[in-house]
XYZ file of C-alpha atoms in Angstrom:
318
model
C 83.373 -22.191 160.191
C 83.573 -21.435 163.875
C 86.865 -22.035 165.610
C 87.390 -24.491 168.412
C 86.990 -21.985 171.252
C 83.827 -20.424 169.834
C 81.389 -23.329 170.054
C 80.669 -24.593 173.544
C 78.738 -27.819 174.055
C 77.441 -29.100 177.363
C 78.083 -32.789 177.924
C 77.482 -35.374 180.640
C 80.948 -35.827 182.141
C 80.857 -39.631 181.839
C 80.475 -39.252 178.047
C 83.691 -37.222 178.001
C 85.480 -40.169 179.599
C 85.478 -38.890 183.184
C 85.214 -41.742 185.694
C 82.262 -40.300 187.561
C 79.698 -43.106 187.313
C 78.430 -44.973 190.351
C 80.916 -47.797 189.725
C 83.860 -45.433 188.980
C 83.431 -46.114 185.256
C 82.560 -43.908 182.289
C 80.614 -44.112 179.009
C 82.970 -42.246 176.696
C 81.412 -41.209 173.391
C 83.855 -41.837 170.558
C 82.079 -39.475 168.184
C 81.976 -36.653 170.711
C 85.545 -37.013 171.910
C 87.364 -38.225 168.781
C 85.554 -36.362 165.995
C 83.356 -33.518 167.207
C 85.894 -32.467 169.865
C 88.141 -31.160 167.076
C 85.600 -28.399 166.449
C 83.977 -27.615 169.786
C 84.841 -26.961 173.398
C 83.027 -29.135 175.930
C 81.671 -27.972 179.251
C 81.317 -31.084 181.424
C 78.607 -31.714 184.001
C 77.982 -34.618 186.368
C 74.890 -33.561 188.304
C 75.042 -36.534 190.666
C 78.545 -35.642 191.824
C 77.613 -31.955 191.828
C 74.846 -32.559 194.398
C 77.222 -34.379 196.707
C 77.037 -38.057 195.771
C 80.394 -39.835 196.128
C 82.395 -41.961 193.668
C 81.753 -44.862 193.929
C 78.175 -44.689 195.178
C 75.039 -46.815 195.424
C 72.914 -46.782 192.272
C 69.987 -44.390 192.145
C 66.754 -44.619 190.225
C 63.497 -42.744 189.743
C 60.774 -44.161 191.979
C 57.154 -43.027 191.946
C 55.708 -42.601 195.427
C 52.107 -41.481 195.188
C 52.114 -38.487 192.863
C 55.788 -37.728 193.513
C 58.878 -39.043 191.739
C 61.961 -39.467 193.897
C 65.536 -39.964 192.698
C 66.961 -42.275 195.294
C 68.486 -45.658 196.118
C 66.452 -48.743 195.190
C 65.273 -49.034 198.809
C 63.775 -45.533 198.637
C 66.362 -43.799 200.795
C 68.595 -40.835 200.009
C 66.292 -38.817 197.718
C 68.379 -36.279 195.752
C 65.571 -35.232 193.419
C 65.149 -31.722 194.889
C 68.907 -31.119 194.780
C 69.107 -32.300 191.154
C 66.252 -29.974 190.226
C 67.904 -27.056 191.991
C 71.290 -27.727 190.383
C 69.708 -28.231 186.961
C 67.836 -24.943 187.223
C 71.032 -23.132 188.244
C 72.988 -24.506 185.276
C 70.041 -23.931 182.926
C 69.674 -20.274 183.825
C 73.316 -19.308 184.394
C 75.486 -21.449 182.111
C 73.351 -23.030 179.395
C 72.694 -19.678 177.711
C 76.370 -19.695 176.714
C 76.100 -23.164 175.145
C 75.215 -24.070 171.553
C 74.180 -27.649 172.288
C 74.104 -30.386 174.901
C 74.824 -34.130 174.831
C 73.195 -36.105 177.647
C 73.774 -39.645 178.919
C 70.849 -41.806 177.857
C 68.532 -43.473 180.407
C 70.235 -41.790 183.361
C 67.843 -40.763 186.192
C 69.591 -37.394 186.187
C 70.653 -36.899 182.553
C 68.347 -38.971 180.337
C 66.357 -36.943 177.799
C 63.610 -39.541 177.474
C 62.663 -43.173 178.182
C 64.120 -43.063 181.702
C 62.769 -45.894 183.847
C 60.368 -44.947 186.639
C 59.969 -47.765 189.163
C 56.980 -48.386 191.372
C 57.432 -48.092 195.108
C 57.586 -51.856 195.588
C 60.339 -52.163 192.982
C 58.378 -54.847 191.117
C 57.887 -52.979 187.846
C 58.716 -49.872 185.852
C 57.710 -47.730 182.919
C 60.076 -46.016 180.490
C 58.469 -42.611 180.400
C 60.713 -40.548 182.650
C 63.090 -37.677 181.985
C 66.299 -37.098 183.932
C 65.828 -34.380 186.525
C 68.904 -32.396 185.444
C 68.228 -32.778 181.714
C 64.608 -31.739 182.204
C 65.641 -28.408 183.709
C 68.175 -27.701 180.944
C 65.632 -28.398 178.201
C 62.718 -26.640 179.906
C 64.636 -23.394 180.402
C 66.375 -23.536 177.005
C 63.800 -24.909 174.546
C 65.788 -23.824 171.473
C 69.055 -25.452 172.586
C 69.955 -28.464 170.387
C 70.053 -31.504 172.676
C 70.809 -35.150 172.007
C 71.674 -38.385 173.820
C 74.820 -40.438 173.346
C 73.016 -43.554 172.124
C 71.035 -41.680 169.499
C 74.252 -40.178 168.134
C 75.085 -43.645 166.796
C 72.324 -43.118 164.229
C 73.955 -41.260 161.281
C 70.784 -39.259 160.520
C 70.286 -38.126 164.112
C 74.017 -37.381 164.443
C 74.055 -35.220 161.317
C 70.889 -33.430 162.376
C 72.236 -32.628 165.838
C 75.536 -31.234 164.562
C 73.742 -29.203 161.892
C 71.421 -27.676 164.507
C 74.374 -26.823 166.742
C 76.007 -24.849 163.936
C 72.783 -23.097 162.925
C 72.104 -22.152 166.536
C 75.662 -20.888 166.911
C 75.201 -18.807 163.753
C 72.120 -17.316 165.371
C 73.923 -16.642 168.655
C 76.658 -14.830 166.732
C 74.090 -12.794 164.805
C 72.281 -11.476 167.866
C 75.471 -10.450 169.649
C 74.947 -7.123 167.921
C 71.800 -5.073 167.500
C 70.037 -6.299 164.392
C 66.997 -5.226 162.443
C 64.663 -6.874 159.967
C 67.214 -6.445 157.166
C 69.875 -8.495 158.967
C 67.303 -11.084 159.960
C 66.133 -11.406 156.369
C 69.734 -11.844 155.215
C 70.236 -14.576 157.812
C 67.137 -16.364 156.571
C 68.256 -16.049 152.951
C 71.479 -17.911 153.773
C 69.542 -20.736 155.461
C 66.783 -20.901 152.856
C 67.708 -24.191 151.201
C 68.682 -25.828 154.471
C 65.168 -25.162 155.751
C 63.664 -26.347 152.466
C 65.513 -29.655 152.785
C 63.877 -30.273 156.159
C 60.399 -28.816 155.917
C 59.068 -27.173 152.770
C 56.016 -25.720 154.511
C 58.202 -24.139 157.191
C 60.444 -22.750 154.464
C 57.463 -20.972 152.932
C 55.958 -19.969 156.275
C 59.172 -18.396 157.579
C 59.579 -16.405 154.385
C 55.992 -15.131 154.593
C 56.431 -14.297 158.270
C 59.461 -12.103 157.632
C 57.802 -10.424 154.663
C 54.795 -9.490 156.799
C 56.578 -8.556 160.043
C 57.704 -4.992 159.290
C 55.207 -3.520 161.770
C 56.086 -5.917 164.592
C 58.593 -5.174 167.387
C 61.958 -6.576 166.290
C 62.393 -8.564 169.519
C 59.118 -10.355 168.855
C 60.143 -11.039 165.256
C 63.483 -12.478 166.403
C 61.811 -14.669 169.030
C 59.189 -16.066 166.661
C 61.626 -16.524 163.785
C 64.273 -18.539 165.658
C 61.579 -20.655 167.314
C 60.165 -21.468 163.885
C 63.592 -22.121 162.392
C 64.745 -24.520 165.110
C 61.417 -26.349 165.003
C 61.722 -26.745 161.235
C 65.193 -28.277 161.648
C 64.304 -30.455 164.636
C 64.055 -33.724 162.689
C 66.381 -35.251 160.085
C 65.615 -34.259 156.504
C 63.760 -36.875 154.489
C 65.172 -38.235 151.245
C 62.147 -36.774 149.437
C 62.767 -33.255 150.786
C 66.491 -33.477 150.101
C 65.785 -34.551 146.522
C 63.393 -31.637 146.049
C 66.053 -29.225 147.331
C 68.767 -30.693 145.123
C 66.452 -30.346 142.121
C 65.822 -26.685 142.955
C 69.557 -26.053 143.157
C 70.126 -27.895 139.891
C 67.855 -25.363 138.178
C 70.391 -22.590 138.735
C 72.774 -24.270 136.290
C 70.371 -25.150 133.483
C 71.823 -22.484 131.182
C 75.447 -23.036 132.129
C 76.194 -26.727 131.851
C 76.259 -29.080 128.868
C 73.682 -31.733 128.065
C 76.028 -34.459 129.264
C 76.688 -32.587 132.521
C 72.943 -32.173 133.039
C 72.426 -35.903 132.558
C 75.211 -36.652 135.013
C 73.753 -34.324 137.642
C 70.206 -35.608 137.118
C 71.506 -39.153 137.411
C 73.324 -38.408 140.666
C 70.236 -36.787 142.187
C 68.058 -39.707 141.105
C 70.578 -42.227 142.459
C 70.387 -40.411 145.782
C 66.574 -40.426 145.632
C 66.631 -44.196 145.214
C 69.148 -44.704 148.009
C 71.928 -45.870 145.683
C 74.416 -43.165 146.727
C 74.715 -40.919 149.806
C 73.832 -37.217 149.849
C 77.457 -36.154 149.414
C 77.511 -37.451 145.804
C 75.000 -35.049 144.183
C 76.143 -32.285 146.539
C 79.741 -32.667 145.391
C 78.643 -32.320 141.774
C 76.572 -29.221 142.559
C 79.501 -27.650 144.416
C 81.752 -28.414 141.432
C 79.387 -26.607 139.071
C 79.132 -23.717 141.521
C 82.912 -23.397 141.436
C 83.002 -23.411 137.636
C 79.922 -21.184 137.305
C 79.956 -18.840 140.326
C 76.661 -17.637 141.738
C 76.846 -15.206 144.654
C 73.435 -16.152 146.047
C 74.133 -19.884 145.995
C 77.659 -19.424 147.347
C 76.263 -18.076 150.622
C 73.859 -20.983 151.151
C 74.552 -22.772 154.441
C 73.060 -25.913 152.909
C 76.249 -26.668 151.010
C 78.519 -26.625 154.080
C 76.495 -26.474 157.309
C 79.424 -27.830 159.371
C 83.074 -28.832 158.832
C 83.458 -31.319 155.986
C 85.981 -33.440 157.871
C 83.173 -34.688 160.104
C 82.039 -36.690 157.023
C 78.443 -36.633 158.205
C 76.908 -36.684 154.733
C 78.790 -39.802 153.748
C 76.223 -41.946 155.591
C 72.892 -40.281 154.798
């Protein structure tokens, strides 16, 4: 696994516990700062302070005026929208390329990823279809970067999926630090094969076909299309059905090595997971036990078994 200093995550400063909110408060994320912080290094951003707003400060909101959206005080004054866009673009193009993920503050007019309130000019109503100006620039200029909001990280499936994507993306960033060819790219895919299968079986097949048929393509194009396809395939939490299918595939590697009773135990654990009786870590622990007793070099390199540090306990709840 990557060491602490090797994985850098962008984070809204208020989520790190910094007292930078309009009321001098914060919105510290316990998961980010108590659990995930043991494995990553955070790079903190407060775009509102960065563009010159003081602490404390009047609240700001997104207000639609004609065809334009302002980020300003409720009375319409003090629009900082252009400054937030400019700052967001600067961070997106200069600093975000060194990050492996980003955690934004939900519903913020500067940092919200989605469902940000946009008020009408009279202040009598709003819709929840906005995106924070800073967050929008980060995501637009870095479409592959794993991003999530603090509130959504309370969902165990979304939390696990975000952390998994951070580690996969970091693996990719490490890979392309050196000049690679189709062989290295194919090896990378082989290690992530069952992880992709657990999320999207069609993508698993499509990515394999793409690499097999890409020998005549420029390697930079192959790299670009492959990582785009990989991150898209992993963009949503794996379904119980897809996980069960993957576990069953992995079980097949041991059919000639384990006893009848051990087979029944493993089948039972996978079926209990399928029915929601036990979490994913139960059948996975059994598979890893059999892999230890009956080594298989191909399976041993599969990222699926340990996509992130085990002490995060993310598979205990899914």
